[in-house]
Coordinates of C-alpha atoms in Angstrom, one line a residue:
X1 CA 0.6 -1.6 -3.0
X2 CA -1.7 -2.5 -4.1
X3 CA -3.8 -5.0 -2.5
X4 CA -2.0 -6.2 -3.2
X5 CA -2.7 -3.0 -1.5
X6 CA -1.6 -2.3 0.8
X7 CA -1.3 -0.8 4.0
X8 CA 0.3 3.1 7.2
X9 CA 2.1 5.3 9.7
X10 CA 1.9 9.2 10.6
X11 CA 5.3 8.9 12.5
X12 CA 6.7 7.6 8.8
X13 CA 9.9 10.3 9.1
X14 CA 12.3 11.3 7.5
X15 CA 15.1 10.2 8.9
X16 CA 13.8 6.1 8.4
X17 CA 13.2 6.4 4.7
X18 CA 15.7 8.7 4.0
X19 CA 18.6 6.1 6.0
X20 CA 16.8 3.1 3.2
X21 CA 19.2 4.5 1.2
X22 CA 22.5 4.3 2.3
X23 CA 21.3 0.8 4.8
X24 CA 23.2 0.2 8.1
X25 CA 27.0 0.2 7.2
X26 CA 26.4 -0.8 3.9
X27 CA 26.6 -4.4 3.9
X28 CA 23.8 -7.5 4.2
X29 CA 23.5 -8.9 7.3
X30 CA 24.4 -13.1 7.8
X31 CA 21.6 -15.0 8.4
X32 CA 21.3 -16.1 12.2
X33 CA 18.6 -18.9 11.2
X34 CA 19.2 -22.4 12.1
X35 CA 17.4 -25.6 10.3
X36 CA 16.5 -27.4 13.3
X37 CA 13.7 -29.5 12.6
X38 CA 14.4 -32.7 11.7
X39 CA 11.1 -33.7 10.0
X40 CA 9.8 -32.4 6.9
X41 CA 7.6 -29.1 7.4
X42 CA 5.3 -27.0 5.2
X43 CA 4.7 -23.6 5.6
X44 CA 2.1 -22.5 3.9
X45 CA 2.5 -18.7 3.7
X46 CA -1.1 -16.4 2.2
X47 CA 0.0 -13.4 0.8
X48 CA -1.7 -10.5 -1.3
X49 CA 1.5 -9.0 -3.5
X50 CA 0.8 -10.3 -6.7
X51 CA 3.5 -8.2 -8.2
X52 CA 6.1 -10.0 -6.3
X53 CA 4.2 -13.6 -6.8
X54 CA 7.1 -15.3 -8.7
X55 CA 9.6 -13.7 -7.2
X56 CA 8.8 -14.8 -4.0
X57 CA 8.1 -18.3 -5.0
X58 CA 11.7 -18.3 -6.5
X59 CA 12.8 -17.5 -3.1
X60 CA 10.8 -20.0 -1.2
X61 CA 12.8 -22.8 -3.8
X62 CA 16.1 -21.2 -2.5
X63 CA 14.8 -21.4 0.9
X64 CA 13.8 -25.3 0.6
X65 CA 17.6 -25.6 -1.1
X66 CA 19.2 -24.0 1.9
X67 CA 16.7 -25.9 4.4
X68 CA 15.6 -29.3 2.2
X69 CA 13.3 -29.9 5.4
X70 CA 11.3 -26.6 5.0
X71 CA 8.9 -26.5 1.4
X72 CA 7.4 -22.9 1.6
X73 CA 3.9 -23.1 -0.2
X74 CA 2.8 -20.2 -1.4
X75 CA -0.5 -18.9 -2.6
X76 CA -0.7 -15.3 -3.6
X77 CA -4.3 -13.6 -3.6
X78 CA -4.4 -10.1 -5.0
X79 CA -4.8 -8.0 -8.1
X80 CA -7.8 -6.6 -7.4
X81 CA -9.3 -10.0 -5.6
X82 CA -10.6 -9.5 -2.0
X83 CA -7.9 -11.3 0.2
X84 CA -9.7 -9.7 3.6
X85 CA -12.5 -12.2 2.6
X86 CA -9.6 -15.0 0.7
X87 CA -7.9 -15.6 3.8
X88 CA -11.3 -15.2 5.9
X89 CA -12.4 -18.4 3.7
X90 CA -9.0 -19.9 4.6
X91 CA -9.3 -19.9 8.2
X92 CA -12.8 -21.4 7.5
X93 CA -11.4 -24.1 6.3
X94 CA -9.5 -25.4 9.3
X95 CA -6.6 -24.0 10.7
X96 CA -5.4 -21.4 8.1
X97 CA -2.2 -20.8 6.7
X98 CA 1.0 -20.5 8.6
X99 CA 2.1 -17.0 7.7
X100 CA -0.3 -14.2 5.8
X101 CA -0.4 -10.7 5.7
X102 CA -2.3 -7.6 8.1
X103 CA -2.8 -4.4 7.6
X104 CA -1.9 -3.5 11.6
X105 CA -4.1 -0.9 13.3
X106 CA -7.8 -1.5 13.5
X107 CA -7.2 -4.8 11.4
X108 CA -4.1 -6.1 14.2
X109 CA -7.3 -5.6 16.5
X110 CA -9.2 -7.9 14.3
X111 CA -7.2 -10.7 14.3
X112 CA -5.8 -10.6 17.3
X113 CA -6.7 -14.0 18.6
X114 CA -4.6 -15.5 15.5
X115 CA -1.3 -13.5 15.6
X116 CA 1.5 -14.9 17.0
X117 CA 3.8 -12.4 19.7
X118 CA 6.8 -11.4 17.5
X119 CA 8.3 -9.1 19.9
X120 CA 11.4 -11.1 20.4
X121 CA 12.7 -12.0 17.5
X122 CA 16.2 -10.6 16.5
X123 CA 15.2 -8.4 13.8
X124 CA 12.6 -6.3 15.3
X125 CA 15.9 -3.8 17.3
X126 CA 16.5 -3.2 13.3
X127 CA 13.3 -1.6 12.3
X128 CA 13.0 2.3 11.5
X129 CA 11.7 4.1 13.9
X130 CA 7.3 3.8 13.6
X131 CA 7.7 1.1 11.1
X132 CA 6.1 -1.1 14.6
X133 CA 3.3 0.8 15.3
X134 CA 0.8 -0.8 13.1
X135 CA 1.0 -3.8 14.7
X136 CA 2.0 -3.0 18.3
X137 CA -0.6 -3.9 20.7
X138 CA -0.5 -3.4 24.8
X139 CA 3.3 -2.9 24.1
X140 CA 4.0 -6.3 22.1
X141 CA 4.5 -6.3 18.5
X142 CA 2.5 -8.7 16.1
X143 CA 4.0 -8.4 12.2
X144 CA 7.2 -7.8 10.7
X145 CA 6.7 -5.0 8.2
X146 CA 6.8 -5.9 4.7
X147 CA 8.2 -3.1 3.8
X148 CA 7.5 1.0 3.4
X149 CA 5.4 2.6 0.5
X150 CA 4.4 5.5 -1.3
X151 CA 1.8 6.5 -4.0
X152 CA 0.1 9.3 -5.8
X153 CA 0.3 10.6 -9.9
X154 CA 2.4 8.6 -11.2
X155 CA 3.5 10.9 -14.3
X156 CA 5.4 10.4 -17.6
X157 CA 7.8 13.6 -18.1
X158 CA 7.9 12.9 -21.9
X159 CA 4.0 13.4 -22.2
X160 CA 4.4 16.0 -19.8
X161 CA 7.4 17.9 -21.9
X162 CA 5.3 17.2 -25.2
X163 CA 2.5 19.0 -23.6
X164 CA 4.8 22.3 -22.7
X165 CA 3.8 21.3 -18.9
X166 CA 6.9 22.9 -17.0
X167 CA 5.8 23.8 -13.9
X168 CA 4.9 20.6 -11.9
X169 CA 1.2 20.6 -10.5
X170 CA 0.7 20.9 -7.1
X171 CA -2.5 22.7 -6.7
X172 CA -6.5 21.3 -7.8
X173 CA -6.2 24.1 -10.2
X174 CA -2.6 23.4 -11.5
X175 CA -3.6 20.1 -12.1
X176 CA -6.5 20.9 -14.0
X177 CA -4.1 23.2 -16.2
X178 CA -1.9 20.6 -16.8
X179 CA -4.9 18.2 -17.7
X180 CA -6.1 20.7 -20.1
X181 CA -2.8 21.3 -21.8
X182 CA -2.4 17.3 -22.4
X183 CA -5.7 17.6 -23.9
X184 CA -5.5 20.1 -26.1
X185 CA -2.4 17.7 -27.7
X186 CA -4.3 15.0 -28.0
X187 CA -3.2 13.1 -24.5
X188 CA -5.3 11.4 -22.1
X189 CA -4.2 12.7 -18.6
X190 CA -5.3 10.2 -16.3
X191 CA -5.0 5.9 -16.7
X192 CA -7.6 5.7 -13.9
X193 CA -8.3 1.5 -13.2
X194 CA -12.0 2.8 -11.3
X195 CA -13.4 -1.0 -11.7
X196 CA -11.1 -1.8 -8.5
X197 CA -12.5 -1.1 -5.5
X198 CA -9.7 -0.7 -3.7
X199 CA -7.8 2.1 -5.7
X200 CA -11.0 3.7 -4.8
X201 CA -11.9 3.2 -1.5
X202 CA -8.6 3.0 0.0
X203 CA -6.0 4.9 -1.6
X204 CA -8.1 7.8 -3.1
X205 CA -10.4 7.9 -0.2
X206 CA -7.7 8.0 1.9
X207 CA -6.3 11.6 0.6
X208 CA -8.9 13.4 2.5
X209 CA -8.7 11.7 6.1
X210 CA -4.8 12.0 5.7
X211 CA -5.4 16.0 4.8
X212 CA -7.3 16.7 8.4
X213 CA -5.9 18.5 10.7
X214 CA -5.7 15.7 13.1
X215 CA -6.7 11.8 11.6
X216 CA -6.6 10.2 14.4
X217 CA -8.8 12.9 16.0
X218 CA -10.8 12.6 13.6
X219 CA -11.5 9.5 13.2
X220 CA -12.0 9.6 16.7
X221 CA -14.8 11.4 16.2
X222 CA -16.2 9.5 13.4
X223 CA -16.2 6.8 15.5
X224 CA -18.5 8.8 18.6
X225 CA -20.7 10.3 16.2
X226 CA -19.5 13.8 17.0
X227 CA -18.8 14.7 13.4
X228 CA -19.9 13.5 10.0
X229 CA -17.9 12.8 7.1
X230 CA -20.1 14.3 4.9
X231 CA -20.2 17.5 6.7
X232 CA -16.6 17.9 6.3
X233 CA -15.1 20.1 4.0
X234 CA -12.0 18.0 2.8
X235 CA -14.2 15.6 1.8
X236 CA -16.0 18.7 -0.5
X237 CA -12.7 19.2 -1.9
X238 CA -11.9 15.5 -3.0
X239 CA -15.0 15.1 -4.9
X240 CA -13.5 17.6 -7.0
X241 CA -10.4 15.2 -7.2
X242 CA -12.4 12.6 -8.1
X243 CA -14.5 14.2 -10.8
X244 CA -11.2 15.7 -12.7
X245 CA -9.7 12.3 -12.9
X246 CA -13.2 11.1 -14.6
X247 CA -13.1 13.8 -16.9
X248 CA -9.7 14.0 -17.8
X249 CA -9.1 10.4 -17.4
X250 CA -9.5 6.7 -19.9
X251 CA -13.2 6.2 -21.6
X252 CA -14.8 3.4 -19.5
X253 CA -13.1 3.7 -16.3
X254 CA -15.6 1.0 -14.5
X255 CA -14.6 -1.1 -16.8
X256 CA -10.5 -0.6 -16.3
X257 CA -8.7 -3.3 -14.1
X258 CA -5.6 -2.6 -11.9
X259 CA -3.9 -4.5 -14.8
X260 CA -4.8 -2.3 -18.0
X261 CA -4.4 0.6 -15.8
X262 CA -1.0 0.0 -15.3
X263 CA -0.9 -1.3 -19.1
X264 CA -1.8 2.0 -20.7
X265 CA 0.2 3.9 -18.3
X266 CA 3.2 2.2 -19.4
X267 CA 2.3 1.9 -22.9
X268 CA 2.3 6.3 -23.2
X269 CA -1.5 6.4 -23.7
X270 CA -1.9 8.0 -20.6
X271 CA 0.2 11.0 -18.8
X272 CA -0.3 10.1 -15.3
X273 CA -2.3 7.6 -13.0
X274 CA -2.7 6.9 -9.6
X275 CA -0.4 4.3 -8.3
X276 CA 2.2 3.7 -6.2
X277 CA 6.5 2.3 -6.1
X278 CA 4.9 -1.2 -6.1
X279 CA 4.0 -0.8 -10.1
X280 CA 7.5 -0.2 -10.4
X281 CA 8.8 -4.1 -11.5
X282 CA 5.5 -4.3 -13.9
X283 CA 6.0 -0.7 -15.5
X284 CA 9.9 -1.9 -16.0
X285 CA 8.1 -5.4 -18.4
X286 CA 6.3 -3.5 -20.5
X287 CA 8.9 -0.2 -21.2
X288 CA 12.4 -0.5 -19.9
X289 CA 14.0 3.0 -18.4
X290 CA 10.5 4.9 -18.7
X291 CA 11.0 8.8 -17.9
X292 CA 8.5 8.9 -14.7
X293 CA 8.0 10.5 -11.2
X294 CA 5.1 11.2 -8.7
X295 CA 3.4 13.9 -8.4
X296 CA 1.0 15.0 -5.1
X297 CA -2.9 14.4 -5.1
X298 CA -4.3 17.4 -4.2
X299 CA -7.4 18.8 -3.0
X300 CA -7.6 22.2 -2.8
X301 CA -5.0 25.5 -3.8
X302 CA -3.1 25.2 -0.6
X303 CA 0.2 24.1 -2.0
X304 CA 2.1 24.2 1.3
X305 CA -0.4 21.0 2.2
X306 CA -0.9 19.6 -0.6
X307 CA 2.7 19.4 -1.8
X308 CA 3.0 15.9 0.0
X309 CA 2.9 12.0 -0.6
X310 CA 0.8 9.0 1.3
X311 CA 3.9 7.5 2.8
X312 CA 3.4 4.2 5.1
X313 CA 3.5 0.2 6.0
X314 CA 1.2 -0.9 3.2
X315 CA 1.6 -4.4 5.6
X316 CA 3.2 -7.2 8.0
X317 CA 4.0 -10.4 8.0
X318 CA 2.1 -12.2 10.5
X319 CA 2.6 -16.0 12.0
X320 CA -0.8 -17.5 13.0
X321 CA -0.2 -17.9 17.0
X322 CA -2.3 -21.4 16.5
X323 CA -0.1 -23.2 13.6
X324 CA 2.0 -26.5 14.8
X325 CA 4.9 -24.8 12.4
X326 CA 5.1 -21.4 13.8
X327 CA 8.4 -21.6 15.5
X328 CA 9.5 -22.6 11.7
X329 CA 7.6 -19.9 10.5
X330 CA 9.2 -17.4 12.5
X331 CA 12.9 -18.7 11.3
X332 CA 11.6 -18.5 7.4
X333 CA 10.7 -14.7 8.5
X334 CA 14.2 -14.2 10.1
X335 CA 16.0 -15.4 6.9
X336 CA 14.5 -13.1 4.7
X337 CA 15.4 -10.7 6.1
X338 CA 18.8 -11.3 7.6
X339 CA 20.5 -13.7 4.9
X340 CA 21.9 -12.4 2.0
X341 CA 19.6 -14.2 -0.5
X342 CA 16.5 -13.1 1.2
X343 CA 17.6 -9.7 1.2
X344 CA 18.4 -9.4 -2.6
X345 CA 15.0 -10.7 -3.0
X346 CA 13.8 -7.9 -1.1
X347 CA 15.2 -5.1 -3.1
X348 CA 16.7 -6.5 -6.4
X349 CA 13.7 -8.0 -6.8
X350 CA 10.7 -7.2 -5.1
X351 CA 12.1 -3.7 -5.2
X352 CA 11.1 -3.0 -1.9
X353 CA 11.7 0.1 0.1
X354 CA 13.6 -1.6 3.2
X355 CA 11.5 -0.9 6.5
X356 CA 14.8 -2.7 8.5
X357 CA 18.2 -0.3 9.0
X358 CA 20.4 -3.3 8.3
X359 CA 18.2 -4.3 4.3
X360 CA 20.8 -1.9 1.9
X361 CA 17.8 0.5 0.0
X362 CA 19.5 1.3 -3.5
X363 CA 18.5 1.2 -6.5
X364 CA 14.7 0.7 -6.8
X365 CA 13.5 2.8 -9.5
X366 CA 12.6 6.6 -10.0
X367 CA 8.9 6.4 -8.2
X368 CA 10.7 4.8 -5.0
X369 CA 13.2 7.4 -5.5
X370 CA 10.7 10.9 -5.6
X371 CA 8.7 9.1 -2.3
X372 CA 11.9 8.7 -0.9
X373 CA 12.6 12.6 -1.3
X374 CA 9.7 13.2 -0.4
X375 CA 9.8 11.4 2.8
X376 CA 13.3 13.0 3.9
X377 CA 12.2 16.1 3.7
X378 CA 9.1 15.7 6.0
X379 CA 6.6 16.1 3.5
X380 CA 4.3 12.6 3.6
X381 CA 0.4 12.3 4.6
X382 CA -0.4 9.3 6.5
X383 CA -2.1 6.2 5.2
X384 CA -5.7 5.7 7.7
X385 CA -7.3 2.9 6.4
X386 CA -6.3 0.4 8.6
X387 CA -8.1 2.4 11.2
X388 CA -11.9 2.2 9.3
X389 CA -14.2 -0.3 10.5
X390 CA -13.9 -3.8 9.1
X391 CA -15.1 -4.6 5.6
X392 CA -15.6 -0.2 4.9
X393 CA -13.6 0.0 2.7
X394 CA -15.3 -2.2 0.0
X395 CA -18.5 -0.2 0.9
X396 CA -16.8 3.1 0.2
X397 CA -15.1 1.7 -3.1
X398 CA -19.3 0.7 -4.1
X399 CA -19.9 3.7 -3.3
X400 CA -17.9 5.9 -5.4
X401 CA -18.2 3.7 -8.5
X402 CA -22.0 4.1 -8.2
X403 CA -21.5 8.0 -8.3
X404 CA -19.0 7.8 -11.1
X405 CA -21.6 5.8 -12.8
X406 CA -24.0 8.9 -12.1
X407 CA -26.2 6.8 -10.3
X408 CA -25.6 9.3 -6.9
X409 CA -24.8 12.5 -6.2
X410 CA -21.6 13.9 -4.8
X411 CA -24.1 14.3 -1.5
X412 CA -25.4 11.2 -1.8
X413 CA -22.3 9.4 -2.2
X414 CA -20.7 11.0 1.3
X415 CA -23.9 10.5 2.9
X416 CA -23.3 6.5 2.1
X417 CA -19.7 7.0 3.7
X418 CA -21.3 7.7 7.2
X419 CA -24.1 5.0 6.9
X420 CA -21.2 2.7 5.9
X421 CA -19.1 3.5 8.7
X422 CA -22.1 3.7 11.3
X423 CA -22.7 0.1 10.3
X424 CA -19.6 -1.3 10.5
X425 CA -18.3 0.6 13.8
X426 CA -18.0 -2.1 16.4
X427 CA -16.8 0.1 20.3

């Protein structure tokens, strides 16, 4: 998910991931788009997967076969790159591109003034129950969701049966067992990528807001000053997370990249890193039929809560409100997700975990398959950064990489959360 990243829904249930895998009657939908313009048109589409780059531009090309009038450019800006700011320097160009990604929540609210009303379109009465609610705003809805994601330890059960581990972990101190068993043969536990930014700031840092009590409420009262982040205990906890990853994890992780990361993992010289289903199709070209699973991130000993997986819409597909090809736009959206070509894409593909009843969910690997269990029996945390202030996230990722680079303290470093957040909080 990457950001590629990424992006997140507390009313994620079980009954919407768990139907992904049986679809709506079994059978693709027929597309109900029409060609109707009569001139040639671009759409230039600005997206962040860059594990489905290819893949999608393959199925622009069938697109522009099945439309000749419609050529679907598309520029893909992620793998660790900052598309917030990308697509920021896009729309500073001129008019921006045609479709491009958002995050919903706090970040629908940002770009409000460029999102086109997609409340109408045919395929929104075959969305999953809270799949909308990132980008619904005053009752209309915004984005299409991409589709539905989960992430934590990803683990290999060959290192993990090689190291006598038996017992999954799903404690702080069962992980740090487990960690000290791989060890002690000679196996480094964690593939941790810590010069991204985002792995930290958003995915990591987003295991301790997801753990309160209340999120929302508490961001709530983040936002109104009424509590601190570094007063809270959660946030304790994590560091302790954080600093068993370090310890357990790949020399240099500062210098580690989403791509090696996922590299190493693959390759067996690491037991378990933090990633998500959408490493799936990258994990499969490097080692074919690899024996993994996800395990739960946790915090503290309280296995009843920490037994669960980040579950949400990592994002939407948006149509810029102000582009003289949106009405084209929206009829490239509706095909790939109602024809049977687009919807291959979707999950042979991009193995995507459908977020529409009628996109046939089978299939898509062993990580999509433990979130998916997961998810149907209740037990998923909910993904808040979409909610932070705009541009935080980046802050908080500086943040942690200065204190995994010792040059902070643990107190220090949540201290910086609050300052970052106080700065970027716009009522």
């Amino acid at each position: 998910m990457k950001i590629k990243a990424i992006k997140a829904v507390a009313a994620l249930s079980a009954s919407f991931v768990l139907l992904t895998s049986v679809g709506a009657n079994g059978a693709f939908a027929k597309s109900t788009t029409q060609a109707t313009s009569s001139k040639k048109v671009t759409l230039n589409v600005f997206q962040f997967k860059a594990e489905i780059a290819k893949d999608f531009e393959a199925m622009a090309k069938d697109y522009h076969k099945a439309y000749p009038n419609v050529t679907v450019k598309v520029t893909t800006v992620g793998g660790g790159a900052d598309y917030g700011a990308a697509l920021k320097a896009e729309f500073a160009k001129g008019k921006g591109p045609d479709i491009f990604n958002n995050g919903g929540f706090q970040e629908a609210v940002t770009w409000k003034d460029k999102l086109e009303d997609l409340s109408k379109e045919p395929w929104v009465k075959n969305l999953y129950k809270g799949t909308e609610k990132p980008m619904t705003m005053n009752g209309k809805l915004y984005g299409m969701p991409m589709n539905t994601e989960g992430y934590g330890f990803i683990y290999n059960k060959d290192l993990f049966k090689k190291a006598g581990i038996t017992t999954l972990p799903k404690s702080i101190s069962e992980l740090e067992a487990a960690s000290k068993k791989l060890k002690a043969k000679g196996i480094t536990a964690f593939s941790v990528g810590y010069a991204e930014w985002w792995i930290l700031g958003i995915h990591l840092l987003n295991i301790p807001f997801a753990q309160q009590s209340n999120p929302d409420q508490f961001i709530k009262d983040v936002n109104s000053g009424k509590v601190k982040i570094s007063d809270n205990k959660k946030f304790k906890e994590w560091v302790k997370l954080l600093d068993l990853t370090v310890k357990y994890g790949n020399k240099n992780p500062l210098t580690t990249d989403y791509n090696k990361q996922v590299t190493q993992f693959a390759k067996g010289e690491a037991a378990m890193m933090q990633q998500g289903n959408w490493t799936q199709t990258t994990i499969d070209g490097i080692k074919k039929n690899m024996k993994i699973g996800v395990l739960p991130m946790p915090i503290n000993n309280d296995k009843a809560a920490m037994d669960k997986l980040p579950v949400g819409v990592p994002n939407n597909w948006v149509v810029n409100k102000n582009s003289a090809n949106k009405a084209e736009a929206k009829k490239f959206l509706n095909w790939m997700v109602t024809s049977k070509t687009g919807q291959k894409y979707i999950v042979e593909k991009f193995k995507f975990i459908p977020a529409l009843k009628t996109i046939k969910g089978t299939n898509l690997g062993p990580i999509a398959d433990d979130i998916q269990k997961y998810s149907a029996a209740g037990k998923t945390l909910t993904w808040n950064w979409f909610k932070f202030p705009d541009g935080a996230t980046n802050d908080f990722g500086a943040s942690i990489q200065k204190y995994i680079a010792k040059q902070s303290s643990s107190t220090q470093m949540l201290k910086e959360f609050d300052a970052t957040w106080k700065s970027k909080y716009k009522k």
